[in-house]
Coordinates of N, CA and C in Angstrom, one line a residue:
X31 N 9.7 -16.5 4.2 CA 10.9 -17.3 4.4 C 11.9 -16.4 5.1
X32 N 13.1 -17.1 5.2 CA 13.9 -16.3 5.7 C 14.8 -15.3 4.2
X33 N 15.0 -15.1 3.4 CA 15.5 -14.5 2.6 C 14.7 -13.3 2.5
X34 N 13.2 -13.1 2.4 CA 12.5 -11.9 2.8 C 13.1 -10.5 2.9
X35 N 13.4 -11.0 4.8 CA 13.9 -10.0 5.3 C 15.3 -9.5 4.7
X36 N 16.1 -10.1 4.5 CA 17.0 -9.8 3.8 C 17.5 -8.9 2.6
X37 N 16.4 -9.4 2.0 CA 16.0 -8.2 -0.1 C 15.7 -7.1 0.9
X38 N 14.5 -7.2 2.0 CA 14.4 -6.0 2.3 C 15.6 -4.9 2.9
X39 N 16.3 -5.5 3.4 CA 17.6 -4.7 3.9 C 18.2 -4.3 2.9
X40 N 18.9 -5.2 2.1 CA 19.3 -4.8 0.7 C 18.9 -3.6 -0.1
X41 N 17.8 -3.8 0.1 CA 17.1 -2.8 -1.3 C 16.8 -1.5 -0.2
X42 N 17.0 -1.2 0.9 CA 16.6 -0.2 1.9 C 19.0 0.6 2.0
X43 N 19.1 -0.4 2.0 CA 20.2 -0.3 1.9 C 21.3 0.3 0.8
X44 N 20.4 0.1 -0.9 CA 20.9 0.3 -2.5 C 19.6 1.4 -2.3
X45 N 19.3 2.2 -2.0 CA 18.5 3.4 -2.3 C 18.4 3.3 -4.0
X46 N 19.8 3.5 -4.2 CA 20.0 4.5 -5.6 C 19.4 3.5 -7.1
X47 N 19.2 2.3 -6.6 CA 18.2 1.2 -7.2 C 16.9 1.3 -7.5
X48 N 16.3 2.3 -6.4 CA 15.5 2.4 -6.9 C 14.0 1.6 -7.0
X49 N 14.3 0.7 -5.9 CA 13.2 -0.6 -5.8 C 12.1 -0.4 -4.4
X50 N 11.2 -0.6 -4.9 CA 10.0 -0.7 -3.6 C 9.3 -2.1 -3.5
X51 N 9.9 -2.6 -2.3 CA 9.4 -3.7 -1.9 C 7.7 -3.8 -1.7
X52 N 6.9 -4.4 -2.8 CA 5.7 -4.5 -2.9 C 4.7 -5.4 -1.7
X53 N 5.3 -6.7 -1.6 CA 5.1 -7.9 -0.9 C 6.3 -9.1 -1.5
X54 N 5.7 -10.1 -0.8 CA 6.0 -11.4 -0.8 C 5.2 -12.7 -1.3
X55 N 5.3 -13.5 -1.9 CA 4.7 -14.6 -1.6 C 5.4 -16.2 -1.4
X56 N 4.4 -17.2 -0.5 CA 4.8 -18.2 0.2 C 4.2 -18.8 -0.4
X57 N 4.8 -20.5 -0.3 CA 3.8 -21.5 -0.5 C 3.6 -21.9 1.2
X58 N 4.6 -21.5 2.0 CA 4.4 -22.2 3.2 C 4.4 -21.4 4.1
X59 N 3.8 -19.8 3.6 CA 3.6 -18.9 5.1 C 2.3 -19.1 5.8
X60 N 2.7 -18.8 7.0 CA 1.9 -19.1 8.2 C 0.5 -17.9 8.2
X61 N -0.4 -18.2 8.2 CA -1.2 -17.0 8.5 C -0.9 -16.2 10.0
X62 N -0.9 -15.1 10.0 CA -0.4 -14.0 10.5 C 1.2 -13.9 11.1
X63 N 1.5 -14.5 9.5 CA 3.2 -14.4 9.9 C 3.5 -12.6 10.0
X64 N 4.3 -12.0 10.2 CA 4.4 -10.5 10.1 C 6.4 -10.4 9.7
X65 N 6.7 -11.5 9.2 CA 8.1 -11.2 9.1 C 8.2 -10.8 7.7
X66 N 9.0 -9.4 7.6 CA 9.2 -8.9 6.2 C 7.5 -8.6 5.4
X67 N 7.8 -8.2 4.5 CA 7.2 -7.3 3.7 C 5.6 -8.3 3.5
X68 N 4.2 -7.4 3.1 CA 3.2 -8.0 3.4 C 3.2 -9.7 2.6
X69 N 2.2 -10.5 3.0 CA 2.2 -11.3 2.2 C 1.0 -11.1 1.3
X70 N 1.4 -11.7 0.0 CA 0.1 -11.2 -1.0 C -0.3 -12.5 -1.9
X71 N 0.4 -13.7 -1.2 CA -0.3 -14.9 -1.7 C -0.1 -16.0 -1.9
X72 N 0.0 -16.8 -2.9 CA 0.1 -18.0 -2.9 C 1.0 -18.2 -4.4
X73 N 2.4 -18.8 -4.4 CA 3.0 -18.8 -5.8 C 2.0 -19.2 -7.0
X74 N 0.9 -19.9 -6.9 CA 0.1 -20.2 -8.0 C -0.6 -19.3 -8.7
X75 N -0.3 -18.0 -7.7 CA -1.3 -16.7 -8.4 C -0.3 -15.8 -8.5
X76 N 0.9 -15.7 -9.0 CA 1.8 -15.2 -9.3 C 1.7 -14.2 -10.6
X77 N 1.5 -14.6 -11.8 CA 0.3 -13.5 -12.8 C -0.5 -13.0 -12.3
X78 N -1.2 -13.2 -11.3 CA -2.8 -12.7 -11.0 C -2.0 -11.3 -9.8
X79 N -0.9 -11.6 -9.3 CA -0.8 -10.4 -8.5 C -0.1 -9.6 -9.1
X80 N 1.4 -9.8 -10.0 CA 2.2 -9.1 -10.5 C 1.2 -8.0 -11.5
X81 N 0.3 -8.4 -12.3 CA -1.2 -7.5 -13.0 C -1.6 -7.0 -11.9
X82 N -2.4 -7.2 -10.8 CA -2.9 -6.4 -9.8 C -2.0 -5.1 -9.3
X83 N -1.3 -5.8 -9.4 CA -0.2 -4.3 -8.4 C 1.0 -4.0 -9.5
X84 N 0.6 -4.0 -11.1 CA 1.5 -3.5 -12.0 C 3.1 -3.8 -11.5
X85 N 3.4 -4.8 -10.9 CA 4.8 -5.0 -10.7 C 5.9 -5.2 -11.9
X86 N 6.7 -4.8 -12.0 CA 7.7 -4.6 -13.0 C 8.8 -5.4 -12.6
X87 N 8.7 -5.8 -11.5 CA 10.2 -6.7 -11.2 C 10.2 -7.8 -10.2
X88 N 10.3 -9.1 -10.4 CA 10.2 -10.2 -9.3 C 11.8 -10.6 -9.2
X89 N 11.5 -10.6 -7.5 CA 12.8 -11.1 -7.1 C 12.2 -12.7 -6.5
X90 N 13.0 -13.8 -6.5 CA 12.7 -15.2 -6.4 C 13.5 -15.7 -5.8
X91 N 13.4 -16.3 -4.6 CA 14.6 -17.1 -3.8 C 13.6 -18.3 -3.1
X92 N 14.1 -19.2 -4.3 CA 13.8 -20.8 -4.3 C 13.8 -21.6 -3.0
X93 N 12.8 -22.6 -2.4 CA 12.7 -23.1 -1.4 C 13.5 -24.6 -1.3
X94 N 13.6 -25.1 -0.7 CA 14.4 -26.4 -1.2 C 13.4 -27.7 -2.2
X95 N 12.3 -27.0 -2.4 CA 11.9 -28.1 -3.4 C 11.8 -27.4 -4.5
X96 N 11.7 -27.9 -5.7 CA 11.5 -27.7 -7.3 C 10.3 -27.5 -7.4
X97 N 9.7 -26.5 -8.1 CA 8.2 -26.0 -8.4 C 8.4 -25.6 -9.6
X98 N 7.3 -26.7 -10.8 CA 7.7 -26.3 -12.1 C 6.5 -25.5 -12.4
X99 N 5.6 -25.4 -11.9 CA 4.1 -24.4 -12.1 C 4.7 -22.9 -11.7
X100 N 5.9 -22.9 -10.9 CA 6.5 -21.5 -10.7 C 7.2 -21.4 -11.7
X101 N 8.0 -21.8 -12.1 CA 8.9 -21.6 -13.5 C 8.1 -21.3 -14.8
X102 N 6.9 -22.1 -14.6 CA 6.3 -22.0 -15.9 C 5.3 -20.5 -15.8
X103 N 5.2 -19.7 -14.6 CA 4.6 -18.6 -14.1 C 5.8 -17.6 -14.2
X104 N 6.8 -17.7 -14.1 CA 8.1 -16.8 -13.9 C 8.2 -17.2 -15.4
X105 N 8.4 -17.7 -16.2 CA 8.6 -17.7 -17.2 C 7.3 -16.9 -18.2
X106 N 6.4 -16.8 -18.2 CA 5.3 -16.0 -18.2 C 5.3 -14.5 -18.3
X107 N 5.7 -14.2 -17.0 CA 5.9 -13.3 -16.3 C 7.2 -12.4 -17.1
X108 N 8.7 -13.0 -18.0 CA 8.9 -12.4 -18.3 C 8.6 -12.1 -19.8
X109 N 7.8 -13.4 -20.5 CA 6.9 -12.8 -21.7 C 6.4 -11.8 -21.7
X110 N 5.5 -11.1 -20.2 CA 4.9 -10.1 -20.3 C 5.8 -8.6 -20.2
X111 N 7.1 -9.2 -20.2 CA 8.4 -7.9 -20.0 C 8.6 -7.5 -18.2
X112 N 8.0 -8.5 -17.9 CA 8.7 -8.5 -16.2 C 10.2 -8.9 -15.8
X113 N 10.4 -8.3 -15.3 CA 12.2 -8.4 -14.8 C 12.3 -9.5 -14.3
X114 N 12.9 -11.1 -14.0 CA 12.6 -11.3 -13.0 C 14.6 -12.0 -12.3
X115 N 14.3 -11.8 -11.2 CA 15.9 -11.4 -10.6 C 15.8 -13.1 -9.7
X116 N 16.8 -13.9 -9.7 CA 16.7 -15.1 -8.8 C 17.8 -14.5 -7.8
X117 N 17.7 -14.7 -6.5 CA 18.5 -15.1 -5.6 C 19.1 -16.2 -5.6
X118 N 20.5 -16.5 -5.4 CA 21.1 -17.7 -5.0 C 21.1 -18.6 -4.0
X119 N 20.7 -19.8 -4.1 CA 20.4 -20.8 -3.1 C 21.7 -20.9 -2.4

C-alpha cells in the first residue's frame, strides 16, 4: 500500500528507535510489486510469519475495508507478547 513506504522513512528517519523494517504484508499486493519493504504474504498468515521471522513488533495501517480475521490475528499476536502499533486512517 501506500503507507509502506512511509513507516519506512519514518523508522530510517527515528534511528534511535531502534526498529528494522522486516516486510510487509497485503491482501491486495500485486505480484512483483517492489514498492517498500519485501512482501512476505498474505494477512491470513499473519501468526505463521510473525513465528517465522521472530518479529517482536507489528505496525498495521488498515485498508478501507474491515477485516475481522485480522483483528482476531492481531489480537493473537499480542497474547503471544507482540507489540502491535496501528497507524491512523
Amino acid at each position: 500500500g501506500v503507507v509502506a513506504p512511509r513507516v519506512v522513512e519514518l523508522t530510517a528517519r527515528h534511528r534511535e528507535r531502534r526498529l528494522a523494517i522486516v516486510g510487509r504484508i497485503e491482501s491486495d499486493a500485486v505480484p512483483g510489486d517492489d514498492a517498500g519493504p519485501p512482501l512476505l504474504g498474505q494477512p491470513d498468515r499473519l501468526q505463521e510469519i510473525v513465528k517465522a521471522n521472530a518479529i517482536e513488533r507489528v505496525i498495521v495501517a488498515f485498508g478501507p475495508a474491515r477485516d475481522s480475521a485480522l483483528l482476531d490475528s492481531l489480537r493473537d499476536c499480542v497474547g503471544d507478547g507482540v507489540q502491535v502499533d496501528v497507524v491512523p486512517r
